[in-house]
Amino acid sequence: DAGVIQSPRHEVTEMGQEVTLRCKPISGHDYLFWYRQTMMRGLELLIYFNNNVPIDDSGMPEDRFSAKMPNASFSTLKIQPSEPRDSAVYFCASSSDNRGNTIYFGEGSWLTVV
Amino acid sequence: GENVEQHPSTLSVQEGDSAVIKCTYSDSASNYFPWYKQELGKGPQLIIDIRSNVGEKKDQRIAVTLNKTAKHFSLHITETQPEDSAVYFCAASKGGGGNKLTFGTGTQLKVEL
């Protein structure tokens, strides 16, 4: 089985630019999570979806962040406009109720905003 | 909400020695406790997990213990090897749909030759 696939792996962008991170969950998984990892705050849950529907977005830091899941095999996390404090590693993860709810992470998207 | 504390933040052991990492959680409703290993430049990988209906689980050199009364759980790695060097995260959740995890702050384990 292919794991959770994220793109881009690395992105450097200028402050004010729009950033779009992409994720393909494991086939058959019905939950998708977006996490952010920083030295200061560790791993934080931003938002998660069930069957493509956002269930809990209480971790989304502010209106500049948005996430969508148009179908079961694709999700995006968008930051517009980006700021230097958004620099972090963003992880997508997925799980399935039918498979013990183990959460599998992608390799992450390393974002640097200058 | 749930709060997970993890200690120590760094741990250095000699190859072959044992390593123990401890976590405490605050929400007594939590019933699922996974441990993740994160190598440099990679995403967290599940190495072992335990559910609240058991007190201990072992997988080769790795074991996890859970004390629900005290609300703490620990990771034990025996016969450590250099490839065990990584950051380890504990987490807790109430299980169920979505299995929303709250993570500890991580332990940087270094196994020295």
mmCIF file of C-alpha atoms in Angstrom:
data_model
loop_
_atom_site.group_PDB
_atom_site.id
_atom_site.type_symbol
_atom_site.label_atom_id
_atom_site.label_comp_id
_atom_site.label_asym_id
_atom_site.label_seq_id
_atom_site.Cartn_x
_atom_site.Cartn_y
_atom_site.Cartn_z
ATOM 1 C CA ASP A 1 0.000 0.000 0.000
ATOM 2 C CA ALA A 2 1.222 3.478 -0.784
ATOM 3 C CA GLY A 3 1.356 5.645 2.298
ATOM 4 C CA VAL A 4 0.041 9.166 2.741
ATOM 5 C CA ILE A 5 1.505 11.276 -0.037
ATOM 6 C CA GLN A 6 2.197 14.976 0.418
ATOM 7 C CA SER A 7 3.436 17.652 -1.928
ATOM 8 C CA PRO A 8 5.456 19.726 -2.123
ATOM 9 C CA ARG A 9 8.076 18.279 0.233
ATOM 10 C CA HIS A 10 9.777 21.645 0.552
ATOM 11 C CA GLU A 11 8.596 25.136 -0.240
ATOM 12 C CA VAL A 12 10.194 28.511 0.261
ATOM 13 C CA THR A 13 7.950 31.466 -0.411
ATOM 14 C CA GLU A 14 7.857 35.164 0.229
ATOM 15 C CA MET A 15 5.640 36.750 2.811
ATOM 16 C CA GLY A 16 2.246 37.602 1.383
ATOM 17 C CA GLN A 17 2.225 34.827 -1.189
ATOM 18 C CA GLU A 18 -0.375 32.071 -1.299
ATOM 19 C CA VAL A 19 0.760 28.608 -0.307
ATOM 20 C CA THR A 20 -1.079 25.411 -1.199
ATOM 21 C CA LEU A 21 -0.130 22.099 0.349
ATOM 22 C CA ARG A 22 -1.542 18.883 -1.047
ATOM 23 C CA CYS A 23 -2.306 15.477 0.376
ATOM 24 C CA LYS A 24 -3.418 12.099 -0.896
ATOM 25 C CA PRO A 25 -4.557 9.846 1.970
ATOM 26 C CA ILE A 26 -4.201 6.105 2.071
ATOM 27 C CA SER A 27 -6.799 4.496 -0.157
ATOM 28 C CA GLY A 28 -9.857 3.424 1.824
ATOM 29 C CA HIS A 29 -9.196 5.691 4.772
ATOM 30 C CA ASP A 30 -12.141 7.852 5.713
ATOM 31 C CA TYR A 31 -10.425 10.274 8.085
ATOM 32 C CA LEU A 32 -7.881 12.863 7.059
ATOM 33 C CA PHE A 33 -5.942 15.107 9.424
ATOM 34 C CA TRP A 34 -3.731 18.143 8.965
ATOM 35 C CA TYR A 35 -1.095 18.697 11.657
ATOM 36 C CA ARG A 36 1.519 21.429 12.043
ATOM 37 C CA GLN A 37 4.843 20.850 13.769
ATOM 38 C CA THR A 38 7.037 23.610 15.190
ATOM 39 C CA MET A 39 9.767 23.648 17.802
ATOM 40 C CA MET A 40 7.727 25.927 20.038
ATOM 41 C CA ARG A 41 4.338 24.210 19.872
ATOM 42 C CA GLY A 42 5.151 20.646 18.871
ATOM 43 C CA LEU A 43 2.553 18.708 16.870
ATOM 44 C CA GLU A 44 -0.779 20.505 16.693
ATOM 45 C CA LEU A 45 -3.949 19.292 15.025
ATOM 46 C CA LEU A 46 -5.254 21.938 12.654
ATOM 47 C CA ILE A 47 -8.316 20.272 11.154
ATOM 48 C CA TYR A 48 -9.719 16.872 10.364
ATOM 49 C CA PHE A 49 -12.214 15.487 7.879
ATOM 50 C CA ASN A 50 -14.475 12.464 7.905
ATOM 51 C CA ASN A 51 -15.774 11.261 4.559
ATOM 52 C CA ASN A 52 -14.591 14.525 3.001
ATOM 53 C CA VAL A 53 -16.536 16.676 5.498
ATOM 54 C CA PRO A 54 -14.657 18.963 7.913
ATOM 55 C CA ILE A 55 -15.463 17.806 11.450
ATOM 56 C CA ASP A 56 -13.266 19.931 13.686
ATOM 57 C CA ASP A 57 -11.349 22.986 12.532
ATOM 58 C CA SER A 58 -10.795 24.456 15.990
ATOM 59 C CA GLY A 59 -7.042 24.153 15.558
ATOM 60 C CA MET A 60 -6.875 26.328 12.456
ATOM 61 C CA PRO A 61 -4.905 29.343 13.651
ATOM 62 C CA GLU A 62 -6.756 32.092 11.787
ATOM 63 C CA ASP A 63 -8.731 32.964 8.714
ATOM 64 C CA ARG A 64 -5.634 32.947 6.557
ATOM 65 C CA PHE A 65 -5.738 29.158 6.772
ATOM 66 C CA SER A 66 -8.276 27.080 4.904
ATOM 67 C CA ALA A 67 -8.574 23.393 4.070
ATOM 68 C CA LYS A 68 -10.664 21.478 1.589
ATOM 69 C CA MET A 69 -11.289 17.882 0.694
ATOM 70 C CA PRO A 70 -13.099 17.766 -2.634
ATOM 71 C CA ASN A 71 -12.958 13.963 -2.828
ATOM 72 C CA ALA A 72 -11.809 10.925 -0.873
ATOM 73 C CA SER A 73 -8.335 10.937 -2.389
ATOM 74 C CA PHE A 74 -7.301 14.574 -2.203
ATOM 75 C CA SER A 75 -7.069 17.411 0.279
ATOM 76 C CA THR A 76 -5.460 20.845 0.294
ATOM 77 C CA LEU A 77 -4.320 23.194 3.013
ATOM 78 C CA LYS A 78 -4.052 26.773 1.853
ATOM 79 C CA ILE A 79 -2.429 29.757 3.535
ATOM 80 C CA GLN A 80 -3.247 33.157 2.087
ATOM 81 C CA PRO A 81 -1.469 35.446 2.692
ATOM 82 C CA SER A 82 1.487 33.619 4.198
ATOM 83 C CA GLU A 83 3.559 35.086 7.041
ATOM 84 C CA PRO A 84 7.001 34.162 8.414
ATOM 85 C CA ARG A 85 5.387 32.707 11.555
ATOM 86 C CA ASP A 86 3.680 30.118 9.361
ATOM 87 C CA SER A 87 7.060 28.494 8.750
ATOM 88 C CA ALA A 88 6.702 24.921 9.987
ATOM 89 C CA VAL A 89 6.361 21.335 8.858
ATOM 90 C CA TYR A 90 2.817 20.489 7.855
ATOM 91 C CA PHE A 91 1.806 16.857 8.086
ATOM 92 C CA CYS A 92 -1.161 15.152 6.559
ATOM 93 C CA ALA A 93 -2.344 11.918 8.143
ATOM 94 C CA SER A 94 -5.162 9.456 7.574
ATOM 95 C CA SER A 95 -6.967 6.672 9.365
ATOM 96 C CA SER A 96 -9.899 4.327 9.050
ATOM 97 C CA ASP A 97 -12.580 3.223 11.493
ATOM 98 C CA ASN A 98 -12.381 -0.178 9.888
ATOM 99 C CA ARG A 99 -8.667 -0.558 10.548
ATOM 100 C CA GLY A 100 -8.354 0.175 14.231
ATOM 101 C CA ASN A 101 -8.164 3.926 13.734
ATOM 102 C CA THR A 102 -4.371 3.845 13.582
ATOM 103 C CA ILE A 103 -3.202 7.183 12.248
ATOM 104 C CA TYR A 104 -0.595 7.131 9.492
ATOM 105 C CA PHE A 105 1.430 10.231 8.688
ATOM 106 C CA GLY A 106 2.899 11.484 5.463
ATOM 107 C CA GLU A 107 6.477 12.702 5.177
ATOM 108 C CA GLY A 108 5.450 16.320 5.621
ATOM 109 C CA SER A 109 5.692 19.570 3.710
ATOM 110 C CA TRP A 110 8.499 21.809 4.977
ATOM 111 C CA LEU A 111 7.359 25.404 4.571
ATOM 112 C CA THR A 112 9.623 28.420 4.939
ATOM 113 C CA VAL A 113 8.123 31.897 4.573
ATOM 114 C CA VAL A 114 10.723 34.646 4.196
ATOM 115 C CA GLY B 1 -9.241 19.334 26.595
ATOM 116 C CA GLU B 2 -6.595 16.669 26.892
ATOM 117 C CA ASN B 3 -3.084 17.620 28.001
ATOM 118 C CA VAL B 4 -0.153 15.233 27.582
ATOM 119 C CA GLU B 5 3.161 15.805 29.312
ATOM 120 C CA GLN B 6 6.283 13.899 28.285
ATOM 121 C CA HIS B 7 9.641 13.439 30.026
ATOM 122 C CA PRO B 8 12.530 13.624 29.546
ATOM 123 C CA SER B 9 12.947 15.985 26.613
ATOM 124 C CA THR B 10 16.347 14.496 25.819
ATOM 125 C CA LEU B 11 17.788 11.115 26.698
ATOM 126 C CA SER B 12 21.238 9.777 25.980
ATOM 127 C CA VAL B 13 22.054 6.102 26.542
ATOM 128 C CA GLN B 14 24.866 3.751 25.672
ATOM 129 C CA GLU B 15 24.231 1.136 23.030
ATOM 130 C CA GLY B 16 22.777 -1.952 24.649
ATOM 131 C CA ASP B 17 21.288 -0.093 27.598
ATOM 132 C CA SER B 18 17.563 0.428 28.166
ATOM 133 C CA ALA B 19 15.665 3.665 27.597
ATOM 134 C CA VAL B 20 12.467 4.720 29.328
ATOM 135 C CA ILE B 21 10.226 7.613 28.323
ATOM 136 C CA LYS B 22 7.265 8.633 30.460
ATOM 137 C CA CYS B 23 4.024 10.442 29.705
ATOM 138 C CA THR B 24 1.090 11.623 31.765
ATOM 139 C CA TYR B 25 -2.338 12.614 30.513
ATOM 140 C CA SER B 26 -5.133 14.638 32.033
ATOM 141 C CA ASP B 27 -8.389 13.338 30.563
ATOM 142 C CA SER B 28 -9.564 10.167 32.283
ATOM 143 C CA ALA B 29 -11.768 9.441 29.245
ATOM 144 C CA SER B 30 -8.696 8.847 27.064
ATOM 145 C CA ASN B 31 -8.374 5.194 26.165
ATOM 146 C CA TYR B 32 -5.882 4.943 23.320
ATOM 147 C CA PHE B 33 -2.151 5.650 23.726
ATOM 148 C CA PRO B 34 0.151 5.346 20.722
ATOM 149 C CA TRP B 35 3.864 6.004 20.492
ATOM 150 C CA TYR B 36 5.448 7.464 17.381
ATOM 151 C CA LYS B 37 9.065 7.566 16.255
ATOM 152 C CA GLN B 38 10.183 10.450 14.090
ATOM 153 C CA GLU B 39 13.479 10.358 12.248
ATOM 154 C CA LEU B 40 15.058 13.494 10.870
ATOM 155 C CA GLY B 41 13.214 14.776 7.829
ATOM 156 C CA LYS B 42 10.444 12.218 8.068
ATOM 157 C CA GLY B 43 6.917 11.957 9.385
ATOM 158 C CA PRO B 44 6.030 10.275 12.677
ATOM 159 C CA GLN B 45 5.743 6.497 12.415
ATOM 160 C CA LEU B 46 3.679 4.404 14.798
ATOM 161 C CA ILE B 47 5.863 1.950 16.703
ATOM 162 C CA ILE B 48 3.484 0.598 19.323
ATOM 163 C CA ASP B 49 0.154 1.455 20.884
ATOM 164 C CA ILE B 50 -1.908 0.381 23.858
ATOM 165 C CA ARG B 51 -5.562 0.568 24.689
ATOM 166 C CA SER B 52 -6.964 1.063 28.136
ATOM 167 C CA ASN B 53 -8.178 -2.484 28.577
ATOM 168 C CA VAL B 54 -4.602 -3.755 28.929
ATOM 169 C CA GLY B 55 -1.767 -2.753 31.229
ATOM 170 C CA GLU B 56 1.225 -3.767 29.148
ATOM 171 C CA LYS B 57 2.075 -4.595 25.564
ATOM 172 C CA LYS B 58 5.347 -5.806 24.125
ATOM 173 C CA ASP B 59 6.757 -6.016 20.618
ATOM 174 C CA GLN B 60 10.306 -7.387 20.476
ATOM 175 C CA ARG B 61 12.558 -4.765 22.110
ATOM 176 C CA ILE B 62 9.757 -2.279 22.665
ATOM 177 C CA ALA B 63 7.172 -2.337 25.422
ATOM 178 C CA VAL B 64 4.551 0.073 26.686
ATOM 179 C CA THR B 65 2.946 0.099 30.122
ATOM 180 C CA LEU B 66 -0.216 1.892 31.142
ATOM 181 C CA ASN B 67 -1.421 2.898 34.596
ATOM 182 C CA LYS B 68 -4.947 4.240 34.185
ATOM 183 C CA THR B 69 -5.372 5.058 37.845
ATOM 184 C CA ALA B 70 -2.327 7.316 37.838
ATOM 185 C CA LYS B 71 -2.951 8.422 34.246
ATOM 186 C CA HIS B 72 0.513 7.680 33.021
ATOM 187 C CA PHE B 73 2.095 5.443 30.424
ATOM 188 C CA SER B 74 5.676 4.647 29.514
ATOM 189 C CA LEU B 75 7.746 3.436 26.598
ATOM 190 C CA HIS B 76 10.550 0.985 27.294
ATOM 191 C CA ILE B 77 13.219 0.184 24.727
ATOM 192 C CA THR B 78 15.649 -2.588 25.651
ATOM 193 C CA GLU B 79 19.016 -3.394 24.088
ATOM 194 C CA THR B 80 19.116 -0.026 22.379
ATOM 195 C CA GLN B 81 20.830 0.294 19.010
ATOM 196 C CA PRO B 82 22.115 3.353 17.124
ATOM 197 C CA GLU B 83 19.150 3.140 14.759
ATOM 198 C CA ASP B 84 16.849 3.754 17.723
ATOM 199 C CA SER B 85 18.151 7.339 17.798
ATOM 200 C CA ALA B 86 15.193 9.570 16.913
ATOM 201 C CA VAL B 87 12.494 11.730 18.475
ATOM 202 C CA TYR B 88 9.747 9.776 20.205
ATOM 203 C CA PHE B 89 6.264 11.147 20.785
ATOM 204 C CA CYS B 90 3.551 9.818 23.027
ATOM 205 C CA ALA B 91 -0.082 10.654 22.368
ATOM 206 C CA ALA B 92 -3.505 10.120 23.852
ATOM 207 C CA SER B 93 -7.020 10.076 22.503
ATOM 208 C CA LYS B 94 -10.524 8.988 23.368
ATOM 209 C CA GLY B 95 -10.482 6.648 20.384
ATOM 210 C CA GLY B 96 -13.617 6.303 18.368
ATOM 211 C CA GLY B 97 -14.308 8.052 15.117
ATOM 212 C CA GLY B 98 -11.405 10.172 14.053
ATOM 213 C CA ASN B 99 -9.189 9.184 16.960
ATOM 214 C CA LYS B 100 -8.098 12.787 17.521
ATOM 215 C CA LEU B 101 -4.608 12.584 19.032
ATOM 216 C CA THR B 102 -3.053 14.969 21.532
ATOM 217 C CA PHE B 103 0.722 14.665 21.416
ATOM 218 C CA GLY B 104 3.391 15.040 24.035
ATOM 219 C CA THR B 105 6.298 17.372 23.383
ATOM 220 C CA GLY B 106 8.699 14.660 22.278
ATOM 221 C CA THR B 107 11.886 13.022 23.565
ATOM 222 C CA GLN B 108 15.108 13.200 21.610
ATOM 223 C CA LEU B 109 16.771 9.815 22.158
ATOM 224 C CA LYS B 110 20.425 9.440 21.327
ATOM 225 C CA VAL B 111 22.040 6.019 21.448
ATOM 226 C CA GLU B 112 25.784 6.339 21.683
ATOM 227 C CA LEU B 113 28.274 3.720 20.557
#
